[in-house]
């Protein structure tokens, strides 16, 4: 398990990272507060601590990545979170994005298809004071028994928008999902307007690891 140590050096590096993300256009103070508060280095292997506060994605276990801090901030800002929002995250990964959502007061349900990552995040987050509900499963299907959700965030690149996720969004709810080919996805912001109508907005290009079907083992 990662050592829970957060030094002045780490805090200083985080403050710089927050200013960098702000200068790239993130203005939601609650998002910036969360990035400034959460020790991202604890979500990465000890060997790579010096990369934890660089605004870049980074490899974690089993060929996956911890998203770039700017991307985490961008997706989170797009969710227009309110305290106590019930949020589904597809792709727990390191658990960093889930920690950001918890820090902002959301009630978080996060799902991961890689057992090793599910275990890692489930062991790390409670010690930091963040308690999302963890699920090991296929996020394409969402969590029908726990929905509907106020917000849905997908942190892997999808080739299409999974129908079950649309169905599990509350009316008035927002889903943020990168959709496209393997080497480029467009960030889609989807608002559910009624039982049958959705509004779709495109918000620029991003690159994520792919959303895959089924479980890892
Ligand atoms: N939110 C993560 C980013 C992880 S990268 C973080 O903050 O670190 C995307 C993650 O999505 C990977 O861990 C990958 O295993 C997972 N994933 C891909 N397809 C999935 C699916 N169908 N269901 C659940 N998780 C999935």
PDB file of C-alpha atoms and ligand atoms in Angstrom:
ATOM      1  CA  UNK A   1       0.000   0.000   0.000  1.00  0.00           C
ATOM      2  CA  UNK A   2       1.168   3.520  -0.784  1.00  0.00           C
ATOM      3  CA  UNK A   3       2.624   5.524   2.053  1.00  0.00           C
ATOM      4  CA  UNK A   4       0.237   8.234   3.170  1.00  0.00           C
ATOM      5  CA  UNK A   5       2.718  11.054   3.270  1.00  0.00           C
ATOM      6  CA  UNK A   6       1.998  14.538   2.025  1.00  0.00           C
ATOM      7  CA  UNK A   7       4.879  16.971   2.522  1.00  0.00           C
ATOM      8  CA  UNK A   8       5.289  20.739   2.055  1.00  0.00           C
ATOM      9  CA  UNK A   9       7.070  19.929  -1.176  1.00  0.00           C
ATOM     10  CA  UNK A  10       4.034  18.035  -2.483  1.00  0.00           C
ATOM     11  CA  UNK A  11       1.701  20.831  -1.398  1.00  0.00           C
ATOM     12  CA  UNK A  12       3.863  23.427  -3.141  1.00  0.00           C
ATOM     13  CA  UNK A  13       3.897  21.408  -6.364  1.00  0.00           C
ATOM     14  CA  UNK A  14       0.116  21.071  -6.165  1.00  0.00           C
ATOM     15  CA  UNK A  15      -0.356  24.817  -5.831  1.00  0.00           C
ATOM     16  CA  UNK A  16       1.638  25.291  -9.047  1.00  0.00           C
ATOM     17  CA  UNK A  17      -0.410  22.618 -10.786  1.00  0.00           C
ATOM     18  CA  UNK A  18      -3.640  24.363  -9.760  1.00  0.00           C
ATOM     19  CA  UNK A  19      -2.395  27.646 -11.241  1.00  0.00           C
ATOM     20  CA  UNK A  20      -1.389  25.870 -14.450  1.00  0.00           C
ATOM     21  CA  UNK A  21      -4.847  24.308 -14.793  1.00  0.00           C
ATOM     22  CA  UNK A  22      -6.507  27.633 -14.031  1.00  0.00           C
ATOM     23  CA  UNK A  23      -4.433  29.277 -16.777  1.00  0.00           C
ATOM     24  CA  UNK A  24      -5.635  26.582 -19.200  1.00  0.00           C
ATOM     25  CA  UNK A  25      -9.225  27.737 -18.641  1.00  0.00           C
ATOM     26  CA  UNK A  26     -10.650  25.890 -15.635  1.00  0.00           C
ATOM     27  CA  UNK A  27     -12.583  28.371 -13.492  1.00  0.00           C
ATOM     28  CA  UNK A  28     -14.722  26.240 -11.152  1.00  0.00           C
ATOM     29  CA  UNK A  29     -13.168  27.001  -7.755  1.00  0.00           C
ATOM     30  CA  UNK A  30     -14.436  23.779  -6.251  1.00  0.00           C
ATOM     31  CA  UNK A  31     -12.690  21.745  -8.920  1.00  0.00           C
ATOM     32  CA  UNK A  32      -9.472  23.715  -8.375  1.00  0.00           C
ATOM     33  CA  UNK A  33      -9.807  23.248  -4.619  1.00  0.00           C
ATOM     34  CA  UNK A  34     -10.073  19.482  -5.076  1.00  0.00           C
ATOM     35  CA  UNK A  35      -6.999  19.327  -7.336  1.00  0.00           C
ATOM     36  CA  UNK A  36      -5.153  21.431  -4.765  1.00  0.00           C
ATOM     37  CA  UNK A  37      -6.187  19.191  -1.882  1.00  0.00           C
ATOM     38  CA  UNK A  38      -5.787  15.642  -3.202  1.00  0.00           C
ATOM     39  CA  UNK A  39      -2.305  14.099  -2.982  1.00  0.00           C
ATOM     40  CA  UNK A  40      -2.070  12.780  -6.568  1.00  0.00           C
ATOM     41  CA  UNK A  41       1.359  11.270  -5.862  1.00  0.00           C
ATOM     42  CA  UNK A  42      -0.280   8.639  -3.660  1.00  0.00           C
ATOM     43  CA  UNK A  43      -2.239   7.361  -6.674  1.00  0.00           C
ATOM     44  CA  UNK A  44       0.961   6.604  -8.569  1.00  0.00           C
ATOM     45  CA  UNK A  45       3.830   4.221  -8.001  1.00  0.00           C
ATOM     46  CA  UNK A  46       6.409   5.624  -5.532  1.00  0.00           C
ATOM     47  CA  UNK A  47       9.079   5.563  -8.233  1.00  0.00           C
ATOM     48  CA  UNK A  48       7.219   8.192 -10.257  1.00  0.00           C
ATOM     49  CA  UNK A  49       6.433  10.726  -7.556  1.00  0.00           C
ATOM     50  CA  UNK A  50       8.313  13.453  -9.444  1.00  0.00           C
ATOM     51  CA  UNK A  51       5.748  13.171 -12.273  1.00  0.00           C
ATOM     52  CA  UNK A  52       2.688  13.396 -10.036  1.00  0.00           C
ATOM     53  CA  UNK A  53       2.274  17.165 -10.346  1.00  0.00           C
ATOM     54  CA  UNK A  54       3.120  17.526 -14.006  1.00  0.00           C
ATOM     55  CA  UNK A  55      -0.028  18.147 -16.038  1.00  0.00           C
ATOM     56  CA  UNK A  56       0.170  14.877 -17.952  1.00  0.00           C
ATOM     57  CA  UNK A  57      -1.502  11.471 -17.974  1.00  0.00           C
ATOM     58  CA  UNK A  58       0.714   8.741 -16.533  1.00  0.00           C
ATOM     59  CA  UNK A  59       0.848   4.928 -16.728  1.00  0.00           C
ATOM     60  CA  UNK A  60      -0.559   3.015 -13.753  1.00  0.00           C
ATOM     61  CA  UNK A  61      -1.057  -0.773 -13.499  1.00  0.00           C
ATOM     62  CA  UNK A  62      -2.232  -3.180 -16.223  1.00  0.00           C
ATOM     63  CA  UNK A  63      -1.615  -0.836 -19.155  1.00  0.00           C
ATOM     64  CA  UNK A  64      -4.010   1.861 -17.907  1.00  0.00           C
ATOM     65  CA  UNK A  65      -3.405   5.523 -17.118  1.00  0.00           C
ATOM     66  CA  UNK A  66      -4.247   8.091 -14.482  1.00  0.00           C
ATOM     67  CA  UNK A  67      -5.871  10.897 -16.507  1.00  0.00           C
ATOM     68  CA  UNK A  68      -4.134  14.228 -17.046  1.00  0.00           C
ATOM     69  CA  UNK A  69      -5.098  16.630 -14.217  1.00  0.00           C
ATOM     70  CA  UNK A  70      -6.420  19.150 -16.773  1.00  0.00           C
ATOM     71  CA  UNK A  71      -8.652  16.457 -18.268  1.00  0.00           C
ATOM     72  CA  UNK A  72      -9.953  15.479 -14.818  1.00  0.00           C
ATOM     73  CA  UNK A  73     -10.676  19.152 -14.139  1.00  0.00           C
ATOM     74  CA  UNK A  74     -12.316  19.645 -17.552  1.00  0.00           C
ATOM     75  CA  UNK A  75     -14.622  16.655 -17.215  1.00  0.00           C
ATOM     76  CA  UNK A  76     -15.488  17.514 -13.618  1.00  0.00           C
ATOM     77  CA  UNK A  77     -16.261  21.151 -14.454  1.00  0.00           C
ATOM     78  CA  UNK A  78     -18.501  19.993 -17.316  1.00  0.00           C
ATOM     79  CA  UNK A  79     -20.563  17.927 -14.856  1.00  0.00           C
ATOM     80  CA  UNK A  80     -21.774  21.130 -13.111  1.00  0.00           C
ATOM     81  CA  UNK A  81     -21.710  19.243  -9.810  1.00  0.00           C
ATOM     82  CA  UNK A  82     -23.957  20.102  -6.930  1.00  0.00           C
ATOM     83  CA  UNK A  83     -23.368  18.818  -3.425  1.00  0.00           C
ATOM     84  CA  UNK A  84     -25.027  15.419  -2.889  1.00  0.00           C
ATOM     85  CA  UNK A  85     -25.335  14.759  -6.635  1.00  0.00           C
ATOM     86  CA  UNK A  86     -25.421  11.023  -7.253  1.00  0.00           C
ATOM     87  CA  UNK A  87     -22.609  10.395  -9.728  1.00  0.00           C
ATOM     88  CA  UNK A  88     -21.664   7.299 -11.706  1.00  0.00           C
ATOM     89  CA  UNK A  89     -18.037   7.072 -12.815  1.00  0.00           C
ATOM     90  CA  UNK A  90     -17.090   4.481 -15.438  1.00  0.00           C
ATOM     91  CA  UNK A  91     -13.373   3.632 -15.191  1.00  0.00           C
ATOM     92  CA  UNK A  92     -12.173   3.921 -11.573  1.00  0.00           C
ATOM     93  CA  UNK A  93      -8.533   3.447 -12.623  1.00  0.00           C
ATOM     94  CA  UNK A  94      -6.325   4.837  -9.859  1.00  0.00           C
ATOM     95  CA  UNK A  95      -9.334   6.311  -8.044  1.00  0.00           C
ATOM     96  CA  UNK A  96      -8.092   9.889  -8.452  1.00  0.00           C
ATOM     97  CA  UNK A  97     -11.132  11.178 -10.353  1.00  0.00           C
ATOM     98  CA  UNK A  98     -13.411   9.464  -7.831  1.00  0.00           C
ATOM     99  CA  UNK A  99     -11.562  11.253  -5.021  1.00  0.00           C
ATOM    100  CA  UNK A 100     -12.115  14.601  -6.773  1.00  0.00           C
ATOM    101  CA  UNK A 101     -15.850  13.898  -7.016  1.00  0.00           C
ATOM    102  CA  UNK A 102     -16.047  12.844  -3.356  1.00  0.00           C
ATOM    103  CA  UNK A 103     -14.120  15.907  -2.243  1.00  0.00           C
ATOM    104  CA  UNK A 104     -16.749  18.041  -4.009  1.00  0.00           C
ATOM    105  CA  UNK A 105     -19.511  16.452  -1.967  1.00  0.00           C
ATOM    106  CA  UNK A 106     -20.941  14.049  -4.538  1.00  0.00           C
ATOM    107  CA  UNK A 107     -22.237  10.609  -3.704  1.00  0.00           C
ATOM    108  CA  UNK A 108     -20.016   8.538  -5.976  1.00  0.00           C
ATOM    109  CA  UNK A 109     -20.539   5.117  -7.582  1.00  0.00           C
ATOM    110  CA  UNK A 110     -17.450   4.039  -9.477  1.00  0.00           C
ATOM    111  CA  UNK A 111     -16.994   0.957 -11.622  1.00  0.00           C
ATOM    112  CA  UNK A 112     -13.821  -0.699 -12.970  1.00  0.00           C
ATOM    113  CA  UNK A 113     -13.289  -3.795 -15.125  1.00  0.00           C
ATOM    114  CA  UNK A 114      -9.659  -4.427 -14.055  1.00  0.00           C
ATOM    115  CA  UNK A 115      -9.598  -6.310 -10.763  1.00  0.00           C
ATOM    116  CA  UNK A 116      -6.114  -5.024  -9.820  1.00  0.00           C
ATOM    117  CA  UNK A 117      -7.221  -1.393 -10.145  1.00  0.00           C
ATOM    118  CA  UNK A 118     -10.520  -1.983  -8.393  1.00  0.00           C
ATOM    119  CA  UNK A 119      -8.547  -3.441  -5.454  1.00  0.00           C
ATOM    120  CA  UNK A 120      -5.951  -0.644  -5.514  1.00  0.00           C
ATOM    121  CA  UNK A 121      -8.491   2.191  -5.373  1.00  0.00           C
ATOM    122  CA  UNK A 122     -10.662   0.437  -2.817  1.00  0.00           C
ATOM    123  CA  UNK A 123      -7.632   0.118  -0.523  1.00  0.00           C
ATOM    124  CA  UNK A 124      -6.325   3.657  -1.020  1.00  0.00           C
ATOM    125  CA  UNK A 125      -9.296   6.024  -0.921  1.00  0.00           C
ATOM    126  CA  UNK A 126     -10.876   5.358   2.495  1.00  0.00           C
ATOM    127  CA  UNK A 127      -7.518   6.110   4.175  1.00  0.00           C
ATOM    128  CA  UNK A 128      -7.592   9.537   2.522  1.00  0.00           C
ATOM    129  CA  UNK A 129     -11.131  10.145   3.759  1.00  0.00           C
ATOM    130  CA  UNK A 130     -12.911   9.445   0.446  1.00  0.00           C
ATOM    131  CA  UNK A 131     -15.622   6.804   0.375  1.00  0.00           C
ATOM    132  CA  UNK A 132     -17.145   6.178  -3.017  1.00  0.00           C
ATOM    133  CA  UNK A 133     -19.061   2.947  -3.615  1.00  0.00           C
ATOM    134  CA  UNK A 134     -16.710   0.657  -5.555  1.00  0.00           C
ATOM    135  CA  UNK A 135     -17.885  -1.875  -8.134  1.00  0.00           C
ATOM    136  CA  UNK A 136     -15.968  -4.465 -10.119  1.00  0.00           C
ATOM    137  CA  UNK A 137     -17.876  -4.828 -13.376  1.00  0.00           C
ATOM    138  CA  UNK A 138     -18.492  -3.741 -16.934  1.00  0.00           C
ATOM    139  CA  UNK A 139     -19.278  -0.043 -17.033  1.00  0.00           C
ATOM    140  CA  UNK A 140     -20.929  -0.321 -20.461  1.00  0.00           C
ATOM    141  CA  UNK A 141     -23.900  -1.631 -18.538  1.00  0.00           C
ATOM    142  CA  UNK A 142     -23.819   1.070 -15.867  1.00  0.00           C
ATOM    143  CA  UNK A 143     -25.369   0.155 -12.518  1.00  0.00           C
ATOM    144  CA  UNK A 144     -29.071  -0.342 -13.242  1.00  0.00           C
ATOM    145  CA  UNK A 145     -29.978  -1.220  -9.657  1.00  0.00           C
ATOM    146  CA  UNK A 146     -28.334   1.949  -8.249  1.00  0.00           C
ATOM    147  CA  UNK A 147     -29.465   4.440 -10.905  1.00  0.00           C
ATOM    148  CA  UNK A 148     -30.762   6.793 -12.053  1.00  0.00           C
ATOM    149  CA  UNK A 149     -27.867   9.218 -11.609  1.00  0.00           C
ATOM    150  CA  UNK A 150     -27.700  13.016 -11.603  1.00  0.00           C
ATOM    151  CA  UNK A 151     -24.396  12.865 -13.433  1.00  0.00           C
ATOM    152  CA  UNK A 152     -22.370  10.248 -15.323  1.00  0.00           C
ATOM    153  CA  UNK A 153     -18.671  10.558 -16.145  1.00  0.00           C
ATOM    154  CA  UNK A 154     -16.892   8.106 -18.429  1.00  0.00           C
ATOM    155  CA  UNK A 155     -13.102   8.213 -18.143  1.00  0.00           C
ATOM    156  CA  UNK A 156     -12.242   5.849 -21.013  1.00  0.00           C
ATOM    157  CA  UNK A 157     -12.689   6.440 -24.747  1.00  0.00           C
ATOM    158  CA  UNK A 158     -15.917   4.926 -26.071  1.00  0.00           C
ATOM    159  CA  UNK A 159     -16.618   4.102 -29.710  1.00  0.00           C
ATOM    160  CA  UNK A 160     -20.304   4.912 -29.137  1.00  0.00           C
ATOM    161  CA  UNK A 161     -22.519   6.141 -26.304  1.00  0.00           C
ATOM    162  CA  UNK A 162     -23.725   3.087 -24.375  1.00  0.00           C
ATOM    163  CA  UNK A 163     -27.536   2.995 -24.319  1.00  0.00           C
ATOM    164  CA  UNK A 164     -27.741   1.737 -20.693  1.00  0.00           C
ATOM    165  CA  UNK A 165     -25.854   4.853 -19.535  1.00  0.00           C
ATOM    166  CA  UNK A 166     -28.299   7.138 -21.338  1.00  0.00           C
ATOM    167  CA  UNK A 167     -31.163   5.288 -19.704  1.00  0.00           C
ATOM    168  CA  UNK A 168     -29.590   5.623 -16.233  1.00  0.00           C
ATOM    169  CA  UNK A 169     -29.315   9.423 -16.489  1.00  0.00           C
ATOM    170  CA  UNK A 170     -31.984  11.426 -14.660  1.00  0.00           C
ATOM    171  CA  UNK A 171     -34.017  13.929 -16.672  1.00  0.00           C
ATOM    172  CA  UNK A 172     -32.007  17.154 -16.391  1.00  0.00           C
ATOM    173  CA  UNK A 173     -28.887  15.080 -15.732  1.00  0.00           C
ATOM    174  CA  UNK A 174     -25.534  15.475 -17.497  1.00  0.00           C
ATOM    175  CA  UNK A 175     -23.207  12.814 -18.906  1.00  0.00           C
ATOM    176  CA  UNK A 176     -19.618  13.592 -19.925  1.00  0.00           C
ATOM    177  CA  UNK A 177     -18.110  10.984 -22.226  1.00  0.00           C
ATOM    178  CA  UNK A 178     -15.211  10.933 -24.709  1.00  0.00           C
ATOM    179  CA  UNK A 179     -16.389   9.302 -27.943  1.00  0.00           C
ATOM    180  CA  UNK A 180     -14.369   8.392 -31.021  1.00  0.00           C
ATOM    181  CA  UNK A 181     -11.615   6.261 -32.503  1.00  0.00           C
ATOM    182  CA  UNK A 182      -8.673   4.857 -30.555  1.00  0.00           C
ATOM    183  CA  UNK A 183      -6.323   7.778 -31.211  1.00  0.00           C
ATOM    184  CA  UNK A 184      -8.779  10.660 -30.760  1.00  0.00           C
ATOM    185  CA  UNK A 185     -12.053  11.156 -28.972  1.00  0.00           C
ATOM    186  CA  UNK A 186     -14.409  14.122 -28.839  1.00  0.00           C
ATOM    187  CA  UNK A 187     -15.644  15.097 -25.402  1.00  0.00           C
ATOM    188  CA  UNK A 188     -19.420  14.910 -25.547  1.00  0.00           C
ATOM    189  CA  UNK A 189     -21.601  16.661 -22.993  1.00  0.00           C
ATOM    190  CA  UNK A 190     -25.010  15.031 -23.040  1.00  0.00           C
ATOM    191  CA  UNK A 191     -27.991  16.519 -21.222  1.00  0.00           C
ATOM    192  CA  UNK A 192     -31.141  14.476 -20.814  1.00  0.00           C
ATOM    193  CA  UNK A 193     -34.027  16.802 -21.668  1.00  0.00           C
ATOM    194  CA  UNK A 194     -36.935  14.377 -21.293  1.00  0.00           C
ATOM    195  CA  UNK A 195     -37.731  10.670 -21.271  1.00  0.00           C
ATOM    196  CA  UNK A 196     -36.756  10.467 -24.953  1.00  0.00           C
ATOM    197  CA  UNK A 197     -34.754  13.624 -25.806  1.00  0.00           C
ATOM    198  CA  UNK A 198     -31.052  14.328 -25.278  1.00  0.00           C
ATOM    199  CA  UNK A 199     -28.952  17.370 -26.169  1.00  0.00           C
ATOM    200  CA  UNK A 200     -25.405  16.657 -27.339  1.00  0.00           C
ATOM    201  CA  UNK A 201     -22.535  19.178 -27.348  1.00  0.00           C
ATOM    202  CA  UNK A 202     -18.965  18.595 -28.569  1.00  0.00           C
ATOM    203  CA  UNK A 203     -16.151  20.050 -26.462  1.00  0.00           C
ATOM    204  CA  UNK A 204     -12.857  19.345 -28.171  1.00  0.00           C
ATOM    205  CA  UNK A 205     -10.445  16.462 -28.677  1.00  0.00           C
ATOM    206  CA  UNK A 206      -8.914  14.229 -25.993  1.00  0.00           C
ATOM    207  CA  UNK A 207      -7.086  10.907 -25.873  1.00  0.00           C
ATOM    208  CA  UNK A 208      -8.109   8.207 -23.388  1.00  0.00           C
ATOM    209  CA  UNK A 209      -7.398   4.505 -23.024  1.00  0.00           C
ATOM    210  CA  UNK A 210     -10.265   2.570 -24.640  1.00  0.00           C
ATOM    211  CA  UNK A 211     -13.518   1.616 -22.989  1.00  0.00           C
ATOM    212  CA  UNK A 212     -13.614  -2.187 -23.300  1.00  0.00           C
ATOM    213  CA  UNK A 213     -16.450  -4.638 -22.800  1.00  0.00           C
ATOM    214  CA  UNK A 214     -16.496  -7.449 -20.245  1.00  0.00           C
ATOM    215  CA  UNK A 215     -14.197  -8.102 -17.289  1.00  0.00           C
ATOM    216  CA  UNK A 216     -10.401  -8.352 -17.251  1.00  0.00           C
ATOM    217  CA  UNK A 217     -10.318 -11.876 -15.807  1.00  0.00           C
TER     218      UNK A 217
HETATM  219  N1  LIG B   1     -10.645   7.792 -13.734  1.00  0.00           N
HETATM  220  C1  LIG B   1      -9.342   7.173 -13.774  1.00  0.00           C
HETATM  221  C2  LIG B   1      -8.813   7.085 -15.182  1.00  0.00           C
HETATM  222  C3  LIG B   1      -8.594   5.664 -15.535  1.00  0.00           C
HETATM  223  S1  LIG B   1      -8.240   5.253 -17.198  1.00  0.00           S
HETATM  224  C4  LIG B   1      -8.380   7.861 -12.837  1.00  0.00           C
HETATM  225  O1  LIG B   1      -8.717   8.884 -12.256  1.00  0.00           O
HETATM  226  O2  LIG B   1      -7.272   7.340 -12.637  1.00  0.00           O
HETATM  227  C5  LIG B   1      -9.733   4.423 -17.658  1.00  0.00           C
HETATM  228  C6  LIG B   1     -10.118   3.207 -16.857  1.00  0.00           C
HETATM  229  O3  LIG B   1     -11.307   2.685 -17.438  1.00  0.00           O
HETATM  230  C7  LIG B   1      -9.105   2.062 -16.881  1.00  0.00           C
HETATM  231  O4  LIG B   1      -8.740   1.746 -15.576  1.00  0.00           O
HETATM  232  C8  LIG B   1      -9.856   0.921 -17.555  1.00  0.00           C
HETATM  233  O5  LIG B   1      -9.528  -0.361 -17.029  1.00  0.00           O
HETATM  234  C9  LIG B   1     -11.297   1.291 -17.261  1.00  0.00           C
HETATM  235  N2  LIG B   1     -12.289   0.693 -18.149  1.00  0.00           N
HETATM  236  C10 LIG B   1     -12.226   0.494 -19.488  1.00  0.00           C
HETATM  237  N3  LIG B   1     -13.351  -0.074 -19.946  1.00  0.00           N
HETATM  238  C11 LIG B   1     -14.177  -0.220 -18.868  1.00  0.00           C
HETATM  239  C12 LIG B   1     -15.494  -0.760 -18.680  1.00  0.00           C
HETATM  240  N4  LIG B   1     -16.211  -1.261 -19.698  1.00  0.00           N
HETATM  241  N5  LIG B   1     -16.010  -0.752 -17.436  1.00  0.00           N
HETATM  242  C13 LIG B   1     -15.313  -0.263 -16.381  1.00  0.00           C
HETATM  243  N6  LIG B   1     -14.069   0.243 -16.496  1.00  0.00           N
HETATM  244  C14 LIG B   1     -13.505   0.270 -17.724  1.00  0.00           C
END
